[in-house]
């Protein structure tokens, strides 16, 4: 089963970046309500151009498309379980 996500918003900031992955936040504000996701983009052969263009899209309105996965892990610092979601991006369309 594949869970798809289309999320429109502004790329707020890049949280983490190395040669293999870039993590960034996308924020959507409508009628005083703020919705935010953390998106993950892997540097794969078919996504190299997209991977390199994330810096240029900072502050711009985009639609992020990808698969969403549930992630549960134990935090090493607090020793508590964290329940969150991962959005694995496969397409970004600038508006």
Coordinates of N, CA and C in Angstrom, one line a residue:
X1 N 0.8 -1.2 0.0 CA 0.0 0.0 0.0 C 0.9 1.2 0.0
X2 N 0.6 2.2 -0.9 CA 1.3 3.4 -1.0 C 0.5 4.6 -0.5
X3 N 1.0 5.4 0.4 CA 0.3 6.6 0.8 C 0.9 7.8 0.2
X4 N 0.2 8.5 -0.7 CA 0.7 9.6 -1.4 C 0.4 10.9 -0.6
X5 N 1.2 11.9 -0.7 CA 1.0 13.2 -0.1 C 1.3 14.3 -1.1
X6 N 0.3 15.3 -1.3 CA 0.5 16.5 -2.0 C 0.4 17.6 -1.0
X7 N 1.4 18.4 -0.7 CA 1.4 19.4 0.3 C 1.8 20.7 -0.3
X8 N 1.0 21.8 -0.3 CA 1.4 23.1 -0.8 C 1.8 24.0 0.3
X9 N 2.9 24.7 0.1 CA 3.4 25.6 1.1 C 4.7 26.2 0.7
X10 N 5.3 27.0 1.6 CA 6.5 27.6 1.4 C 7.7 26.8 2.1
X11 N 8.8 26.7 1.3 CA 9.9 26.0 1.9 C 10.5 27.0 2.9
X12 N 10.4 26.6 4.2 CA 10.8 27.5 5.3 C 12.3 27.5 5.5
X13 N 12.9 26.3 5.7 CA 14.3 26.2 6.0 C 14.8 24.8 5.7
X14 N 16.1 24.7 5.5 CA 16.7 23.4 5.4 C 17.3 23.0 6.8
X15 N 16.8 21.8 7.2 CA 17.2 21.4 8.6 C 18.5 20.6 8.5
X16 N 18.7 19.8 7.5 CA 19.9 18.9 7.4 C 20.2 18.7 6.0
X17 N 21.5 18.7 5.7 CA 22.0 18.5 4.3 C 23.3 17.8 4.3
X18 N 23.5 16.8 3.5 CA 24.8 16.2 3.2 C 24.7 15.7 1.8
X19 N 25.7 14.9 1.4 CA 25.7 14.5 0.0 C 24.7 13.5 -0.4
X20 N 24.0 12.9 0.6 CA 23.0 11.8 0.3 C 21.6 12.2 0.6
X21 N 21.3 13.2 1.5 CA 20.0 13.5 1.8 C 19.9 15.0 2.2
X22 N 18.7 15.6 1.9 CA 18.4 16.9 2.4 C 17.0 16.9 3.1
X23 N 16.9 17.4 4.3 CA 15.7 17.5 5.0 C 15.3 19.0 5.1
X24 N 14.0 19.3 4.8 CA 13.6 20.7 4.9 C 12.1 20.7 5.4
X25 N 11.7 21.9 5.9 CA 10.4 22.1 6.3 C 9.6 22.9 5.3
X26 N 8.3 22.5 5.2 CA 7.4 23.2 4.3 C 6.2 23.7 5.1
X27 N 5.9 25.0 5.1 CA 4.8 25.6 5.9 C 3.7 26.1 5.1
X28 N 2.5 25.8 5.5 CA 1.2 26.2 4.9 C 0.4 27.0 5.9
X29 N 0.1 28.2 5.7 CA -0.7 29.0 6.6 C -2.0 29.5 5.9
X30 N -3.1 29.0 6.4 CA -4.4 29.4 5.8 C -5.3 29.8 7.0
X31 N -5.9 31.0 6.9 CA -6.9 31.5 7.9 C -6.4 31.4 9.3
X32 N -5.1 31.7 9.5 CA -4.6 31.7 10.9 C -4.1 30.3 11.3
X33 N -4.3 29.3 10.5 CA -3.9 27.9 10.9 C -2.6 27.6 10.2
X34 N -1.6 27.1 11.0 CA -0.3 26.7 10.4 C -0.2 25.2 10.4
X35 N 0.2 24.7 9.2 CA 0.5 23.3 9.0 C 1.9 23.2 8.5
X36 N 2.6 22.3 9.1 CA 4.1 22.1 8.7 C 4.4 20.7 8.6
X37 N 5.2 20.4 7.6 CA 5.8 19.0 7.4 C 7.3 19.1 7.3
X38 N 7.9 18.0 7.6 CA 9.4 17.9 7.4 C 9.5 16.9 6.2
X39 N 10.1 17.4 5.1 CA 10.2 16.5 3.9 C 11.7 16.1 3.8
X40 N 11.8 14.9 3.3 CA 13.1 14.3 3.1 C 13.3 14.0 1.6
X41 N 14.4 14.4 1.0 CA 14.7 14.2 -0.4 C 16.1 13.5 -0.5
X42 N 16.1 12.3 -1.1 CA 17.3 11.5 -1.2 C 18.0 11.8 -2.5
X43 N 19.3 11.8 -2.6 CA 20.1 12.1 -3.8 C 20.2 10.8 -4.6
X44 N 19.2 10.5 -5.4 CA 19.2 9.4 -6.3 C 19.4 9.8 -7.7
X45 N 19.8 8.9 -8.6 CA 20.1 9.2 -10.0 C 19.0 10.0 -10.7
X46 N 17.7 9.6 -10.4 CA 16.6 10.3 -11.1 C 16.2 11.6 -10.4
X47 N 16.7 11.9 -9.3 CA 16.4 13.1 -8.5 C 17.5 14.1 -8.3
X48 N 18.6 14.0 -9.0 CA 19.8 14.8 -8.8 C 19.5 16.3 -9.1
X49 N 18.8 16.6 -10.1 CA 18.4 18.0 -10.5 C 17.6 18.6 -9.4
X50 N 16.6 17.8 -8.9 CA 15.7 18.3 -7.8 C 16.5 18.5 -6.5
X51 N 17.4 17.5 -6.2 CA 18.2 17.6 -5.0 C 19.0 18.9 -5.0
X52 N 19.6 19.2 -6.1 CA 20.4 20.4 -6.2 C 19.6 21.7 -6.2
X53 N 18.3 21.7 -6.5 CA 17.5 22.9 -6.7 C 16.8 23.3 -5.4
X54 N 16.9 22.5 -4.3 CA 16.2 22.8 -3.1 C 16.6 24.2 -2.5
X55 N 17.9 24.5 -2.6 CA 18.4 25.7 -2.1 C 17.8 26.9 -2.8
X56 N 17.6 26.8 -4.1 CA 17.0 27.9 -4.9 C 15.5 28.1 -4.6
X57 N 14.9 27.1 -4.0 CA 13.4 27.2 -3.7 C 13.1 27.7 -2.3
X58 N 14.1 28.0 -1.5 CA 13.8 28.5 -0.2 C 13.0 29.8 -0.2
X59 N 11.9 29.8 0.5 CA 11.0 30.9 0.6 C 10.0 31.0 -0.5
X60 N 10.0 30.0 -1.4 CA 9.0 30.0 -2.5 C 7.9 29.1 -2.3
X61 N 6.8 29.4 -3.0 CA 5.6 28.5 -2.9 C 5.7 27.3 -3.8
X62 N 5.6 26.1 -3.2 CA 5.8 24.9 -3.9 C 4.7 23.9 -3.5
X63 N 4.6 22.9 -4.4 CA 3.8 21.7 -4.0 C 4.8 20.5 -3.9
X64 N 4.8 19.9 -2.7 CA 5.7 18.8 -2.5 C 4.9 17.5 -2.6
X65 N 5.4 16.6 -3.5 CA 4.7 15.3 -3.7 C 5.6 14.2 -3.3
X66 N 5.0 13.2 -2.6 CA 5.8 12.1 -2.2 C 5.0 11.0 -1.5
X67 N 5.7 10.1 -0.9 CA 5.1 9.0 -0.1 C 5.3 9.3 1.3
X68 N 4.4 9.0 2.1 CA 4.4 9.2 3.6 C 4.5 7.9 4.3
X69 N 5.4 7.9 5.3 CA 5.6 6.7 6.1 C 5.5 7.0 7.6
X70 N 5.1 6.1 8.3 CA 5.1 6.2 9.8 C 6.4 5.8 10.3
X71 N 7.0 6.5 11.3 CA 8.2 6.2 11.9 C 8.1 6.2 13.4
X72 N 8.5 5.2 14.0 CA 8.5 5.1 15.5 C 9.9 4.7 15.9
X73 N 10.4 5.5 16.8 CA 11.8 5.2 17.3 C 12.0 5.7 18.7
X74 N 12.9 5.2 19.4 CA 13.2 5.5 20.8 C 14.3 6.6 20.8
X75 N 14.0 7.7 21.4 CA 15.0 8.8 21.5 C 16.1 8.4 22.5
X76 N 17.3 8.5 22.1 CA 18.4 8.1 22.9 C 18.7 9.1 24.1
X77 N 18.3 10.3 23.9 CA 18.5 11.3 25.0 C 17.4 11.2 26.1
X78 N 16.2 11.1 25.7 CA 15.1 11.1 26.7 C 14.6 9.7 27.0
X79 N 15.0 8.7 26.2 CA 14.6 7.3 26.4 C 13.1 7.2 26.2
X80 N 12.4 8.0 25.4 CA 11.0 7.9 25.2 C 10.8 7.6 23.7
X81 N 9.6 7.0 23.4 CA 9.3 6.6 22.1 C 8.7 7.8 21.4
X82 N 9.2 8.0 20.1 CA 8.7 9.1 19.3 C 7.9 8.5 18.1
X83 N 6.7 9.0 17.9 CA 5.9 8.6 16.8 C 5.7 9.8 15.9
X84 N 6.2 9.6 14.6 CA 6.2 10.7 13.7 C 6.0 10.1 12.3
X85 N 6.0 11.0 11.3 CA 5.9 10.6 9.9 C 7.0 11.1 9.1
X86 N 7.4 10.4 8.0 CA 8.4 10.8 7.1 C 7.8 11.0 5.7
X87 N 8.0 12.1 5.1 CA 7.6 12.4 3.7 C 8.8 12.2 2.8
X88 N 8.8 11.2 2.0 CA 9.9 10.9 1.1 C 9.5 11.6 -0.3
X89 N 10.2 12.7 -0.6 CA 9.8 13.5 -1.8 C 10.3 12.9 -3.0
X90 N 9.4 12.9 -4.1 CA 9.8 12.4 -5.4 C 9.5 13.5 -6.5
X91 N 8.9 14.6 -6.1 CA 8.6 15.6 -7.0 C 8.3 16.9 -6.3
X92 N 8.8 18.1 -6.8 CA 8.5 19.4 -6.3 C 8.1 20.3 -7.4
X93 N 6.9 20.9 -7.3 CA 6.5 21.8 -8.4 C 6.4 23.2 -7.8
X94 N 7.1 24.1 -8.5 CA 7.0 25.5 -8.0 C 5.8 26.2 -8.6
X95 N 5.1 27.0 -7.7 CA 3.9 27.7 -8.1 C 4.2 29.0 -8.6

